[in-house]
Structures are given as structure tokens and as C-alpha cells.
């Protein structure tokens, strides 16, 4: 239907809706409902394949992020010497000797946590 004809029909229907709704025909009620709540404008259905396009672009973004992460990680320096289990256990012993956090920390009575230990054992260097 051409836009001019649509506008004329809408104006006629709008004028008709100002009267008592019981006087409207079933066809006019259906047309008024469709104009108000039909699948057009912001309520229109998405075009076919839009969901897959969004999914593919999201996966592309995740893939690029992963490649960027690996590239940056490959250029990083090795972990510092303090990131091994032996050093962190020595830190725990030092904290106990200094009586650090005597209420709830490593120095408290009956402490059962790991303290500063968060890494695995020191890796052997290849010589």
C-alpha cells in the first residue's frame, strides 16, 4: 500500500476511533489494534539470520581477544623469583617470627590456612 494511502486510512481510522468503541465494526477494531500493537516499527521482527550474525561477530571478538592475550603473554617476562612455594613458606615463617596478625593471621593460635603460599614448587632450571 502506498504511503499516501496508508496515511489517509490511518487518519480516517483515527477519526473513527473518537466515537464509542461499541459502534466500530470488527474490521475497524482489528485495524486499530494492528496499528497500535502490530509487528512494525520498534516491534518488527528481526531480519532472518540476525542471531547467527551477532553470534559470529561475538565469537570473532572473543577469538581476537584470545589471540591478543596470547601475543601479549608470549612477550611477558618470566614470573619473579618470589613466586614459588619455597619463598612463600619462608615468608610465612618470617611472619610467625614477627608475630604479624596475631588475632586472625598466620601468627594466631590454631591457624590452619595456607598463609602466603599461592604458587607451586620452584621449577628446575635446565642446565
PDB file of C-alpha atoms in Angstrom:
ATOM      1  CA  UNK A   1       0.000   0.000   0.000  1.00  0.00           C
ATOM      2  CA  UNK A   2       1.483   3.393  -0.946  1.00  0.00           C
ATOM      3  CA  UNK A   3       2.444   5.700   1.950  1.00  0.00           C
ATOM      4  CA  UNK A   4      -0.162   8.323   0.992  1.00  0.00           C
ATOM      5  CA  UNK A   5      -2.939   5.740   1.031  1.00  0.00           C
ATOM      6  CA  UNK A   6      -1.692   4.415   4.392  1.00  0.00           C
ATOM      7  CA  UNK A   7      -1.767   7.926   5.858  1.00  0.00           C
ATOM      8  CA  UNK A   8      -5.319   8.518   4.563  1.00  0.00           C
ATOM      9  CA  UNK A   9      -6.502   5.201   6.026  1.00  0.00           C
ATOM     10  CA  UNK A  10      -4.840   5.997   9.370  1.00  0.00           C
ATOM     11  CA  UNK A  11      -6.457   9.446   9.518  1.00  0.00           C
ATOM     12  CA  UNK A  12      -9.894   8.012   8.728  1.00  0.00           C
ATOM     13  CA  UNK A  13      -9.463   5.288  11.341  1.00  0.00           C
ATOM     14  CA  UNK A  14      -8.178   7.804  13.912  1.00  0.00           C
ATOM     15  CA  UNK A  15     -11.256   9.972  13.394  1.00  0.00           C
ATOM     16  CA  UNK A  16     -13.480   6.895  13.633  1.00  0.00           C
ATOM     17  CA  UNK A  17     -11.849   5.836  16.955  1.00  0.00           C
ATOM     18  CA  UNK A  18     -13.060   9.050  18.646  1.00  0.00           C
ATOM     19  CA  UNK A  19     -16.606   7.640  18.752  1.00  0.00           C
ATOM     20  CA  UNK A  20     -17.843   4.939  21.127  1.00  0.00           C
ATOM     21  CA  UNK A  21     -15.880   1.726  20.546  1.00  0.00           C
ATOM     22  CA  UNK A  22     -19.081  -0.304  20.545  1.00  0.00           C
ATOM     23  CA  UNK A  23     -20.035   1.420  17.304  1.00  0.00           C
ATOM     24  CA  UNK A  24     -16.854   0.323  15.491  1.00  0.00           C
ATOM     25  CA  UNK A  25     -17.010  -2.700  13.209  1.00  0.00           C
ATOM     26  CA  UNK A  26     -14.928  -5.757  13.969  1.00  0.00           C
ATOM     27  CA  UNK A  27     -12.722  -4.945  10.961  1.00  0.00           C
ATOM     28  CA  UNK A  28     -12.074  -1.401  12.281  1.00  0.00           C
ATOM     29  CA  UNK A  29     -11.242  -2.741  15.754  1.00  0.00           C
ATOM     30  CA  UNK A  30      -8.773  -5.220  14.258  1.00  0.00           C
ATOM     31  CA  UNK A  31      -7.173  -2.492  12.132  1.00  0.00           C
ATOM     32  CA  UNK A  32      -6.851  -0.168  15.152  1.00  0.00           C
ATOM     33  CA  UNK A  33      -5.297  -2.971  17.229  1.00  0.00           C
ATOM     34  CA  UNK A  34      -2.829  -3.818  14.452  1.00  0.00           C
ATOM     35  CA  UNK A  35      -1.812  -0.158  14.065  1.00  0.00           C
ATOM     36  CA  UNK A  36      -1.257   0.145  17.817  1.00  0.00           C
ATOM     37  CA  UNK A  37       0.387  -3.224  18.526  1.00  0.00           C
ATOM     38  CA  UNK A  38       1.324  -4.766  15.157  1.00  0.00           C
ATOM     39  CA  UNK A  39       4.767  -6.064  14.230  1.00  0.00           C
ATOM     40  CA  UNK A  40       6.058  -2.851  12.683  1.00  0.00           C
ATOM     41  CA  UNK A  41       8.408  -0.096  13.755  1.00  0.00           C
ATOM     42  CA  UNK A  42      10.206  -0.956  17.003  1.00  0.00           C
ATOM     43  CA  UNK A  43       8.159  -4.177  17.385  1.00  0.00           C
ATOM     44  CA  UNK A  44       9.115  -5.524  13.969  1.00  0.00           C
ATOM     45  CA  UNK A  45      10.680  -8.959  13.777  1.00  0.00           C
ATOM     46  CA  UNK A  46      14.457  -9.112  13.316  1.00  0.00           C
ATOM     47  CA  UNK A  47      15.666  -9.973   9.824  1.00  0.00           C
ATOM     48  CA  UNK A  48      16.393 -13.652   9.203  1.00  0.00           C
ATOM     49  CA  UNK A  49      19.884 -14.725  10.264  1.00  0.00           C
ATOM     50  CA  UNK A  50      20.485 -11.767  12.581  1.00  0.00           C
ATOM     51  CA  UNK A  51      21.010 -14.042  15.600  1.00  0.00           C
ATOM     52  CA  UNK A  52      23.721 -16.015  13.799  1.00  0.00           C
ATOM     53  CA  UNK A  53      25.382 -12.794  12.639  1.00  0.00           C
ATOM     54  CA  UNK A  54      25.522 -11.498  16.211  1.00  0.00           C
ATOM     55  CA  UNK A  55      26.849 -14.854  17.441  1.00  0.00           C
ATOM     56  CA  UNK A  56      29.542 -14.953  14.729  1.00  0.00           C
ATOM     57  CA  UNK A  57      30.672 -11.387  15.432  1.00  0.00           C
ATOM     58  CA  UNK A  58      30.785 -12.122  19.165  1.00  0.00           C
ATOM     59  CA  UNK A  59      32.905 -15.228  18.579  1.00  0.00           C
ATOM     60  CA  UNK A  60      35.168 -13.190  16.284  1.00  0.00           C
ATOM     61  CA  UNK A  61      35.661 -10.656  19.089  1.00  0.00           C
ATOM     62  CA  UNK A  62      36.408 -13.416  21.602  1.00  0.00           C
ATOM     63  CA  UNK A  63      38.872 -15.023  19.170  1.00  0.00           C
ATOM     64  CA  UNK A  64      40.686 -11.749  18.524  1.00  0.00           C
ATOM     65  CA  UNK A  65      40.868 -11.126  22.274  1.00  0.00           C
ATOM     66  CA  UNK A  66      42.325 -14.606  22.832  1.00  0.00           C
ATOM     67  CA  UNK A  67      44.970 -14.143  20.120  1.00  0.00           C
ATOM     68  CA  UNK A  68      45.854 -10.726  21.541  1.00  0.00           C
ATOM     69  CA  UNK A  69      46.128 -12.262  25.030  1.00  0.00           C
ATOM     70  CA  UNK A  70      48.478 -14.997  23.759  1.00  0.00           C
ATOM     71  CA  UNK A  71      50.583 -12.456  21.859  1.00  0.00           C
ATOM     72  CA  UNK A  72      50.988 -10.220  24.903  1.00  0.00           C
ATOM     73  CA  UNK A  73      51.594 -13.217  27.195  1.00  0.00           C
ATOM     74  CA  UNK A  74      54.320 -14.571  24.890  1.00  0.00           C
ATOM     75  CA  UNK A  75      56.236 -11.285  25.229  1.00  0.00           C
ATOM     76  CA  UNK A  76      55.958 -11.119  29.044  1.00  0.00           C
ATOM     77  CA  UNK A  77      58.885 -11.553  31.407  1.00  0.00           C
ATOM     78  CA  UNK A  78      59.047 -14.750  33.483  1.00  0.00           C
ATOM     79  CA  UNK A  79      57.466 -14.859  36.932  1.00  0.00           C
ATOM     80  CA  UNK A  80      59.517 -13.166  39.657  1.00  0.00           C
ATOM     81  CA  UNK A  81      61.686 -15.246  41.970  1.00  0.00           C
ATOM     82  CA  UNK A  82      59.259 -14.720  44.851  1.00  0.00           C
ATOM     83  CA  UNK A  83      56.502 -16.638  43.074  1.00  0.00           C
ATOM     84  CA  UNK A  84      57.467 -20.103  44.255  1.00  0.00           C
ATOM     85  CA  UNK A  85      56.366 -22.247  47.156  1.00  0.00           C
ATOM     86  CA  UNK A  86      59.688 -22.267  48.993  1.00  0.00           C
ATOM     87  CA  UNK A  87      59.984 -18.469  49.137  1.00  0.00           C
ATOM     88  CA  UNK A  88      56.356 -18.094  50.252  1.00  0.00           C
ATOM     89  CA  UNK A  89      56.828 -20.705  53.019  1.00  0.00           C
ATOM     90  CA  UNK A  90      59.857 -18.742  54.234  1.00  0.00           C
ATOM     91  CA  UNK A  91      57.663 -15.625  54.234  1.00  0.00           C
ATOM     92  CA  UNK A  92      55.162 -17.493  56.457  1.00  0.00           C
ATOM     93  CA  UNK A  93      57.953 -18.387  58.901  1.00  0.00           C
ATOM     94  CA  UNK A  94      59.128 -14.757  58.959  1.00  0.00           C
ATOM     95  CA  UNK A  95      55.581 -13.538  59.665  1.00  0.00           C
ATOM     96  CA  UNK A  96      55.262 -16.039  62.535  1.00  0.00           C
ATOM     97  CA  UNK A  97      58.610 -14.919  63.976  1.00  0.00           C
ATOM     98  CA  UNK A  98      57.494 -11.271  63.810  1.00  0.00           C
ATOM     99  CA  UNK A  99      54.077 -12.180  65.333  1.00  0.00           C
ATOM    100  CA  UNK A 100      52.277 -10.494  62.438  1.00  0.00           C
ATOM    101  CA  UNK A 101      48.454 -10.540  62.622  1.00  0.00           C
ATOM    102  CA  UNK A 102      48.238 -12.352  65.999  1.00  0.00           C
ATOM    103  CA  UNK A 103      44.410 -12.334  66.081  1.00  0.00           C
ATOM    104  CA  UNK A 104      43.400 -13.901  62.775  1.00  0.00           C
ATOM    105  CA  UNK A 105      46.564 -14.224  60.670  1.00  0.00           C
ATOM    106  CA  UNK A 106      49.446 -16.639  60.315  1.00  0.00           C
ATOM    107  CA  UNK A 107      50.630 -15.982  63.890  1.00  0.00           C
ATOM    108  CA  UNK A 108      47.265 -16.730  65.522  1.00  0.00           C
ATOM    109  CA  UNK A 109      46.676 -19.841  67.620  1.00  0.00           C
ATOM    110  CA  UNK A 110      45.368 -22.820  65.669  1.00  0.00           C
ATOM    111  CA  UNK A 111      45.794 -21.141  62.249  1.00  0.00           C
ATOM    112  CA  UNK A 112      45.052 -23.687  59.520  1.00  0.00           C
ATOM    113  CA  UNK A 113      45.263 -21.568  56.320  1.00  0.00           C
ATOM    114  CA  UNK A 114      47.980 -21.517  53.675  1.00  0.00           C
ATOM    115  CA  UNK A 115      49.235 -18.080  54.652  1.00  0.00           C
ATOM    116  CA  UNK A 116      51.300 -16.539  51.848  1.00  0.00           C
ATOM    117  CA  UNK A 117      51.630 -19.768  49.848  1.00  0.00           C
ATOM    118  CA  UNK A 118      49.885 -19.442  46.500  1.00  0.00           C
ATOM    119  CA  UNK A 119      52.329 -20.908  43.966  1.00  0.00           C
ATOM    120  CA  UNK A 120      53.658 -24.330  43.148  1.00  0.00           C
ATOM    121  CA  UNK A 121      57.180 -25.541  43.900  1.00  0.00           C
ATOM    122  CA  UNK A 122      60.137 -23.843  42.235  1.00  0.00           C
ATOM    123  CA  UNK A 123      60.734 -25.125  38.725  1.00  0.00           C
ATOM    124  CA  UNK A 124      64.047 -26.717  37.935  1.00  0.00           C
ATOM    125  CA  UNK A 125      66.157 -24.757  35.508  1.00  0.00           C
ATOM    126  CA  UNK A 126      67.597 -26.600  32.512  1.00  0.00           C
ATOM    127  CA  UNK A 127      71.386 -26.590  32.577  1.00  0.00           C
TER     128      UNK A 127
END
